[in-house]
Short mmCIF file of C-alpha atoms and ligand atoms in Angstrom, two decimals:
data_model
loop_
_atom_site.label_atom_id
_atom_site.label_comp_id
_atom_site.label_asym_id
_atom_site.label_seq_id
_atom_site.Cartn_x
_atom_site.Cartn_y
_atom_site.Cartn_z
CA MET A 8 -7.88 36.02 -12.46
CA ARG A 9 -7.34 35.26 -8.76
CA SER A 10 -5.37 32.10 -8.11
CA GLN A 11 -6.93 29.34 -6.00
CA PHE A 12 -4.27 30.09 -3.42
CA LEU A 13 -5.29 33.77 -3.14
CA GLU A 14 -8.97 32.84 -2.99
CA ALA A 15 -8.20 30.45 -0.10
CA ILE A 16 -6.18 33.13 1.74
CA GLU A 17 -8.94 35.74 1.32
CA THR A 18 -11.56 33.27 2.56
CA ALA A 19 -9.36 32.48 5.55
CA GLU A 20 -8.70 36.14 6.37
CA SER A 21 -12.32 37.11 6.28
CA TRP A 22 -13.26 34.11 8.49
CA LEU A 23 -10.49 34.87 10.99
CA ASP A 24 -11.68 38.49 11.16
CA GLN A 25 -15.24 37.33 11.93
CA LEU A 26 -13.93 35.00 14.65
CA LYS A 27 -12.10 37.74 16.50
CA GLY A 28 -15.18 37.94 18.74
CA GLY A 29 -13.64 35.15 20.79
CA PRO A 30 -13.51 31.40 21.22
CA GLY A 31 -17.18 31.28 22.29
CA LEU A 32 -17.99 31.71 18.62
CA SER A 33 -17.12 28.73 16.54
CA PRO A 34 -18.91 28.88 13.24
CA THR A 35 -18.00 26.19 10.80
CA CYS A 36 -14.73 26.77 9.00
CA PRO A 37 -15.62 27.93 5.48
CA LEU A 38 -12.40 26.57 4.03
CA GLY A 39 -13.37 23.65 1.85
CA ASP A 40 -11.12 20.75 1.01
CA HIS A 41 -10.11 22.52 -2.23
CA HIS A 42 -9.02 25.61 -0.25
CA ILE A 43 -6.93 23.46 2.08
CA LYS A 44 -5.29 21.81 -0.91
CA ALA A 45 -4.63 25.22 -2.47
CA LEU A 46 -2.91 26.43 0.73
CA LEU A 47 -0.77 23.30 0.87
CA SER A 48 0.16 23.81 -2.77
CA ALA A 49 1.75 27.23 -2.10
CA CYS A 50 4.84 27.04 -4.28
CA ASP A 51 6.66 30.33 -4.84
CA GLN A 52 8.29 32.24 -2.01
CA GLU A 53 5.62 34.95 -2.06
CA GLU A 54 2.81 32.44 -1.56
CA ILE A 55 4.71 30.59 1.16
CA ASN A 56 5.40 33.86 3.01
CA THR A 57 1.72 34.82 2.75
CA LEU A 58 0.66 31.43 4.12
CA ILE A 59 3.05 31.63 7.06
CA GLU A 60 2.17 35.27 7.85
CA THR A 61 -1.56 34.44 7.83
CA ALA A 62 -0.94 31.50 10.18
CA ASP A 63 1.16 33.66 12.48
CA TYR A 64 -1.62 36.27 12.52
CA ALA A 65 -4.18 33.57 13.43
CA ARG A 66 -1.90 32.30 16.20
CA LYS A 67 -1.47 35.82 17.59
CA VAL A 68 -5.19 36.60 17.56
CA PHE A 69 -6.48 33.29 18.92
CA MET A 70 -3.67 31.88 21.05
CA GLY A 71 -1.81 35.06 22.03
CA ASN A 72 1.90 35.43 22.48
CA GLN A 73 2.41 32.65 25.00
CA VAL A 74 4.23 29.42 24.20
CA HIS A 75 3.24 26.58 26.51
CA LEU A 76 5.86 24.17 27.80
CA ARG A 77 4.93 20.52 28.34
CA GLY A 78 7.46 18.15 29.90
CA ILE A 79 7.47 14.66 28.37
CA ILE A 80 8.35 11.55 30.36
CA GLU A 81 8.84 8.56 28.06
CA PHE A 82 8.27 5.86 30.62
CA SER A 83 8.48 2.71 28.44
CA ASN A 84 9.90 1.90 25.01
CA HIS A 85 8.21 -1.50 24.78
CA CYS A 86 5.65 -1.72 22.00
CA ALA A 87 3.20 -4.41 20.93
CA ARG A 88 2.86 -2.88 17.42
CA ASN A 89 5.02 -3.01 14.34
CA CYS A 90 4.59 0.37 12.60
CA TRP A 91 6.80 0.53 9.54
CA TYR A 92 8.42 3.89 10.32
CA CYS A 93 9.12 3.55 14.03
CA GLY A 94 12.29 2.45 15.81
CA LEU A 95 10.26 1.16 18.79
CA ARG A 96 8.48 -1.39 16.59
CA ARG A 97 8.16 -4.88 18.06
CA ASP A 98 10.48 -6.48 15.48
CA ASN A 99 13.39 -4.15 16.23
CA THR A 100 15.38 -6.62 18.27
CA CYS A 101 18.45 -4.34 18.36
CA LEU A 102 16.80 -1.94 20.78
CA ARG A 103 17.37 -2.35 24.53
CA ARG A 104 13.95 -2.08 26.13
CA TYR A 105 13.08 -0.41 29.43
CA ARG A 106 10.15 0.26 31.71
CA MET A 107 10.44 2.98 34.31
CA PRO A 108 9.22 2.04 37.77
CA LEU A 109 6.39 4.13 39.20
CA ARG A 110 8.63 5.85 41.74
CA ASP A 111 10.99 7.06 38.96
CA ILE A 112 8.07 8.34 36.90
CA VAL A 113 6.66 10.27 39.85
CA ALA A 114 10.14 11.61 40.70
CA ALA A 115 10.62 12.82 37.10
CA ALA A 116 7.22 14.53 37.22
CA ARG A 117 8.11 16.15 40.55
CA GLU A 118 11.36 17.42 39.06
CA GLY A 119 9.51 18.74 36.00
CA ALA A 120 6.96 20.59 38.14
CA LYS A 121 9.78 22.11 40.19
CA LEU A 122 11.34 23.46 36.99
CA GLY A 123 8.05 25.14 36.07
CA PHE A 124 6.23 22.70 33.79
CA LYS A 125 2.47 22.89 34.31
CA THR A 126 1.79 19.90 32.05
CA ILE A 127 3.40 16.50 32.21
CA VAL A 128 3.03 14.23 29.18
CA LEU A 129 3.26 10.50 29.99
CA GLN A 130 4.31 8.76 26.80
CA SER A 131 5.15 5.16 25.89
CA GLY A 132 4.94 2.66 23.09
CA ASP A 133 1.74 0.61 23.01
CA ASP A 134 2.93 -1.23 26.11
CA LEU A 135 0.04 -3.33 27.37
CA TRP A 136 2.14 -4.53 30.31
CA TYR A 137 0.95 -1.35 32.04
CA SER A 138 -2.67 -2.13 32.85
CA ALA A 139 -5.27 0.63 33.03
CA SER A 140 -5.11 0.48 36.82
CA MET A 141 -1.32 0.96 36.71
CA ILE A 142 -1.79 4.03 34.50
CA ARG A 143 -4.48 5.16 36.90
CA GLN A 144 -2.07 4.83 39.79
CA MET A 145 0.56 6.77 37.83
CA VAL A 146 -1.82 9.67 37.15
CA GLU A 147 -3.18 9.74 40.71
CA SER A 148 0.27 9.56 42.31
CA ILE A 149 1.55 12.49 40.24
CA LYS A 150 -1.56 14.58 40.83
CA GLN A 151 -1.39 13.96 44.57
CA GLU A 152 2.16 15.30 44.65
CA VAL A 153 2.24 18.13 42.14
CA ASP A 154 -0.15 20.61 40.58
CA VAL A 155 0.06 19.75 36.88
CA ALA A 156 -2.21 18.81 34.01
CA ILE A 157 -1.56 15.34 32.62
CA THR A 158 -1.52 14.27 29.00
CA LEU A 159 -1.44 10.56 28.18
CA SER A 160 0.20 9.36 24.97
CA ILE A 161 0.10 5.58 25.32
CA GLY A 162 -1.62 4.38 22.18
CA GLU A 163 -4.59 2.18 21.47
CA ARG A 164 -6.50 0.63 24.39
CA GLU A 165 -9.96 -0.74 25.12
CA PHE A 166 -12.58 1.96 25.60
CA SER A 167 -13.14 0.84 29.20
CA GLU A 168 -9.45 1.47 29.91
CA TYR A 169 -9.72 5.03 28.61
CA GLU A 170 -12.68 5.51 30.97
CA GLU A 171 -10.56 4.43 33.93
CA MET A 172 -7.75 6.79 32.94
CA ARG A 173 -10.11 9.73 32.60
CA ALA A 174 -11.68 8.90 35.96
CA ALA A 175 -8.18 8.99 37.47
CA GLY A 176 -7.92 12.65 36.48
CA ALA A 177 -5.95 12.56 33.19
CA ASP A 178 -6.75 15.77 31.32
CA ARG A 179 -5.63 15.13 27.76
CA PHE A 180 -4.96 12.25 25.40
CA LEU A 181 -2.65 12.35 22.41
CA LEU A 182 -3.25 9.73 19.71
CA LYS A 183 -1.90 10.77 16.34
CA HIS A 184 -3.83 9.44 13.36
CA GLU A 185 -0.53 9.57 11.39
CA THR A 186 -2.18 9.46 7.94
CA ALA A 187 -5.79 9.87 6.84
CA ASP A 188 -5.34 7.58 3.84
CA PRO A 189 -6.91 4.26 4.96
CA ASP A 190 -4.79 2.15 2.58
CA LEU A 191 -1.53 3.86 3.49
CA TYR A 192 -2.52 3.60 7.17
CA ALA A 193 -3.14 -0.15 6.86
CA ARG A 194 0.16 -0.68 5.02
CA LEU A 195 2.20 1.22 7.62
CA HIS A 196 0.37 -0.15 10.67
CA PRO A 197 0.07 -3.96 10.35
CA GLY A 198 -3.08 -5.27 12.00
CA MET A 199 -4.50 -1.79 12.63
CA THR A 200 -7.03 0.37 10.79
CA LEU A 201 -7.65 4.07 10.38
CA ASP A 202 -11.28 3.47 11.38
CA GLY A 203 -10.16 1.94 14.67
CA ARG A 204 -8.00 4.95 15.41
CA VAL A 205 -10.71 7.46 14.50
CA GLU A 206 -13.28 5.63 16.67
CA ARG A 207 -10.90 5.91 19.60
CA LEU A 208 -10.31 9.62 19.00
CA LYS A 209 -14.08 10.20 18.99
CA TYR A 210 -14.54 8.17 22.15
CA LEU A 211 -11.74 10.02 23.95
CA HIS A 212 -13.50 13.27 23.07
CA ARG A 213 -16.79 11.95 24.44
CA LEU A 214 -15.04 11.09 27.70
CA GLY A 215 -14.05 14.74 28.06
CA PHE A 216 -10.35 14.44 27.32
CA GLN A 217 -8.75 17.31 25.43
CA VAL A 218 -7.82 15.28 22.40
CA GLY A 219 -4.71 15.58 20.30
CA SER A 220 -4.03 13.99 16.96
CA GLY A 221 -1.44 14.65 14.28
CA ASN A 222 0.29 13.30 11.23
CA ILE A 223 3.68 12.46 9.77
CA VAL A 224 4.73 14.55 6.79
CA GLY A 225 6.81 12.94 4.05
CA LEU A 226 5.71 9.32 4.38
CA PRO A 227 6.43 7.26 1.24
CA GLY A 228 3.28 7.22 -0.89
CA GLN A 229 1.85 10.41 0.64
CA THR A 230 0.50 13.11 -1.68
CA ILE A 231 -0.80 16.67 -1.23
CA ASP A 232 -4.31 15.19 -1.42
CA VAL A 233 -3.52 12.90 1.52
CA LEU A 234 -2.06 15.79 3.54
CA ALA A 235 -5.21 17.82 2.84
CA ARG A 236 -7.28 14.86 4.08
CA ASP A 237 -5.17 14.78 7.26
CA ILE A 238 -6.13 18.37 8.01
CA CYS A 239 -9.79 17.82 7.09
CA LEU A 240 -9.92 14.81 9.41
CA MET A 241 -8.48 16.79 12.34
CA ARG A 242 -10.86 19.67 11.61
CA ASP A 243 -13.84 17.29 11.49
CA LEU A 244 -12.74 15.58 14.72
CA ASP A 245 -12.43 19.04 16.27
CA VAL A 246 -9.14 18.12 17.91
CA GLU A 247 -7.67 20.42 20.54
CA MET A 248 -4.04 19.61 19.69
CA ALA A 249 -2.29 18.60 16.48
CA GLY A 250 1.28 17.32 16.33
CA ILE A 251 2.77 17.83 12.86
CA GLY A 252 6.21 16.37 12.31
CA PRO A 253 8.42 15.16 9.47
CA PHE A 254 9.07 11.53 8.62
CA ILE A 255 12.64 10.67 9.63
CA PRO A 256 13.76 7.19 8.52
CA HIS A 257 15.03 4.78 11.15
CA PRO A 258 17.68 2.27 9.99
CA ALA A 259 16.03 -0.67 11.78
CA THR A 260 12.68 -0.30 10.02
CA PRO A 261 11.30 -1.33 6.61
CA LEU A 262 11.34 2.36 5.59
CA ALA A 263 15.08 2.76 6.26
CA GLY A 264 15.93 3.54 2.63
CA TYR A 265 13.37 6.30 2.09
CA PRO A 266 14.22 10.01 2.17
CA PRO A 267 13.06 12.14 5.12
CA GLY A 268 10.19 14.61 4.87
CA ASP A 269 11.12 18.17 3.99
CA MET A 270 10.84 21.09 6.38
CA MET A 271 9.03 23.39 3.96
CA THR A 272 6.17 20.90 3.52
CA VAL A 273 5.97 20.48 7.31
CA LEU A 274 5.68 24.26 7.70
CA LYS A 275 2.96 24.45 5.06
CA VAL A 276 0.94 21.73 6.81
CA LEU A 277 1.44 23.40 10.19
CA ALA A 278 0.48 26.86 8.89
CA THR A 279 -2.61 25.47 7.16
CA CYS A 280 -3.63 23.67 10.37
CA ARG A 281 -3.33 26.94 12.31
CA ILE A 282 -5.56 28.72 9.81
CA VAL A 283 -8.17 25.95 9.69
CA MET A 284 -8.11 25.23 13.45
CA PRO A 285 -7.15 28.59 14.99
CA TRP A 286 -7.80 27.47 18.60
CA ALA A 287 -5.84 24.24 18.51
CA HIS A 288 -2.58 23.83 20.38
CA LEU A 289 0.13 23.12 17.83
CA PRO A 290 3.55 22.00 19.07
CA ALA A 291 6.83 22.88 17.40
CA THR A 292 7.69 19.19 17.40
CA THR A 293 10.98 17.62 18.42
CA ALA A 294 11.13 15.98 14.99
CA CYS A 295 11.20 19.47 13.40
CA GLY A 296 14.23 20.27 15.56
CA THR A 297 15.90 17.00 14.60
CA LEU A 298 15.37 17.49 10.86
CA ASP A 299 16.52 21.13 10.90
CA PRO A 300 18.57 22.80 13.66
CA ASN A 301 16.20 25.80 13.50
CA GLY A 302 13.13 23.69 12.81
CA ARG A 303 11.31 24.46 16.06
CA GLN A 304 11.91 28.22 15.69
CA LYS A 305 10.55 28.04 12.13
CA ALA A 306 7.51 26.12 13.38
CA LEU A 307 6.88 28.71 16.11
CA ARG A 308 6.84 31.41 13.41
CA ALA A 309 4.42 29.36 11.28
CA GLY A 310 1.62 28.95 13.81
CA ALA A 311 2.99 26.71 16.58
CA ASN A 312 2.45 27.68 20.23
CA VAL A 313 3.75 24.72 22.27
CA ILE A 314 7.18 23.18 22.98
CA MET A 315 7.52 19.76 24.58
CA PRO A 316 10.99 19.28 26.07
CA ASP A 317 11.92 15.73 27.01
CA ILE A 318 12.42 15.32 30.74
CA THR A 319 12.95 11.56 30.78
CA PRO A 320 15.88 10.62 33.05
CA ALA A 321 19.18 10.27 31.13
CA GLU A 322 19.49 6.50 31.70
CA TYR A 323 16.36 5.88 29.59
CA LYS A 324 16.32 8.83 27.22
CA ALA A 325 18.57 7.54 24.40
CA LEU A 326 16.54 4.32 24.25
CA TYR A 327 13.32 6.04 23.19
CA GLU A 328 14.49 6.09 19.60
CA ILE A 329 11.43 6.44 17.38
CA TYR A 330 13.82 7.95 14.83
CA PRO A 331 17.57 8.58 15.01
CA GLY A 332 18.70 11.67 16.91
CA LYS A 333 15.34 12.16 18.64
CA ASN A 334 16.65 12.78 22.15
CA ARG A 335 19.78 14.64 23.24
CA VAL A 336 21.14 12.74 26.23
CA ASP A 337 23.54 15.58 27.01
CA ILE A 338 20.59 17.88 27.76
CA ASP A 339 18.94 17.16 31.11
CA ALA A 340 15.49 18.35 32.17
CA ALA A 341 16.73 21.63 33.67
CA ARG A 342 18.84 22.50 30.63
CA GLY A 343 16.01 21.50 28.27
CA TYR A 344 13.64 23.83 30.11
CA GLN A 345 16.17 26.67 30.03
CA LEU A 346 16.88 26.23 26.30
CA ALA A 347 13.16 26.25 25.54
CA VAL A 348 12.67 29.44 27.55
CA GLU A 349 15.61 31.08 25.73
CA MET A 350 14.13 30.08 22.37
CA ILE A 351 10.74 31.54 23.29
CA ILE A 352 12.24 34.83 24.46
CA SER A 353 14.54 35.11 21.43
CA LEU A 354 11.43 35.01 19.22
CA GLY A 355 9.78 37.83 21.18
CA ARG A 356 7.24 35.46 22.71
CA GLU A 357 6.37 34.72 26.36
CA VAL A 358 6.49 31.53 28.40
CA GLY A 359 2.93 30.29 28.93
CA GLN A 360 1.51 30.65 32.41
CA GLY A 361 -0.97 28.16 33.81
CA TYR A 362 -1.84 24.75 32.46
CA GLY A 363 -2.34 25.81 28.85
CA HIS A 364 -5.64 23.99 28.59
CA SER A 365 -7.72 24.20 25.45
CA SER A 366 -10.27 27.02 25.52
CA ARG A 367 -13.01 24.36 25.51
CA HIS A 368 -11.51 22.42 28.38
CA ARG A 369 -13.69 20.50 30.82
CA PRO A 370 -11.99 19.78 34.16
CA ALA A 371 -10.98 16.17 34.81
CA PRO A 372 -13.03 14.40 37.49
CA ALA A 373 -11.47 14.75 40.95
CA ALA A 374 -9.09 11.82 41.47
S1 SF4 B 3 4.50 4.39 16.33
FE1 SF4 B 3 3.79 3.95 18.40
S2 SF4 B 3 2.55 2.08 18.18
FE2 SF4 B 3 3.80 2.24 16.33
S3 SF4 B 3 5.64 1.00 16.77
FE3 SF4 B 3 6.08 3.15 17.34
S4 SF4 B 3 5.62 3.32 19.50
FE4 SF4 B 3 4.64 1.45 18.72
#
């Protein structure tokens, strides 16, 4: 009798073969929730290898051999929220806080573009000190100076603020849902709800942003069922990017005593995402590289097609400590770019050319 895992792989393979016609075709993914759970439950080495090879095949067919580089500028580590797993949480009084002035942000973007980045990611905690018009000014100033796509990763805002940011010319918005279990979400995010996050993701899509979500793998209380729901949620939201990274405990948070997520589960989630959402951009996340020295290479072999080196100036970089060891202060933007290129080439892949937009991208309004 075929195992549920093999049935899920065969269903995936036949769907992927039908889809080879190109991204214009997007019939509904036939993988049901039970298939997704079966893929995530791959347990022996043979099943895990099959899962990863199928994901790598899907990546090759639908995303090609290119790995896109996105330069991240973490422009503020202030945060109004108190997420239980995050070192930037409001109650972490041990952290020295910073806000980069506009001229430093634009200079870092200019430097990133000079190195070759075609996307700049502007990331911060949920720092409401930056009004929508300040973010607008940030986006417009960068776009006036350099030819890059801009991703915003600045958390939850009013819908009208997202409208202003889109009108300024921001191309993408990253807002990870973190966990699709509403109770776990509410426990880990005091004062916030999963519904509120999902409504924002839907609205960002309606505004024409390329939308990214993602989860944390290995959170206390998480099960395979919850991880399967994470993937189903991202599939149903039709996200264009999905950031999958391990939980890494931070000593100044309520989750300090819990063990980190494990790399194999991260790879299974990533590979399953690639199979279920073959056209999505999937980064080999920094957290993978922090948990395992070869974590990003492993992720790139399991379906990932994006690397996001940190190009925040050294004086701020160490202070953006979502989890310990996140940023290497000894690696500047130029060295980070070079190391990423070397990694891509060592895996027989190519550095992405162009902006690396989603295949269903709609241009941002002219700023
Ligand atoms: S996860 Fe984001 S919103 Fe939550 S505390 Fe950290 S920076 Fe703030």
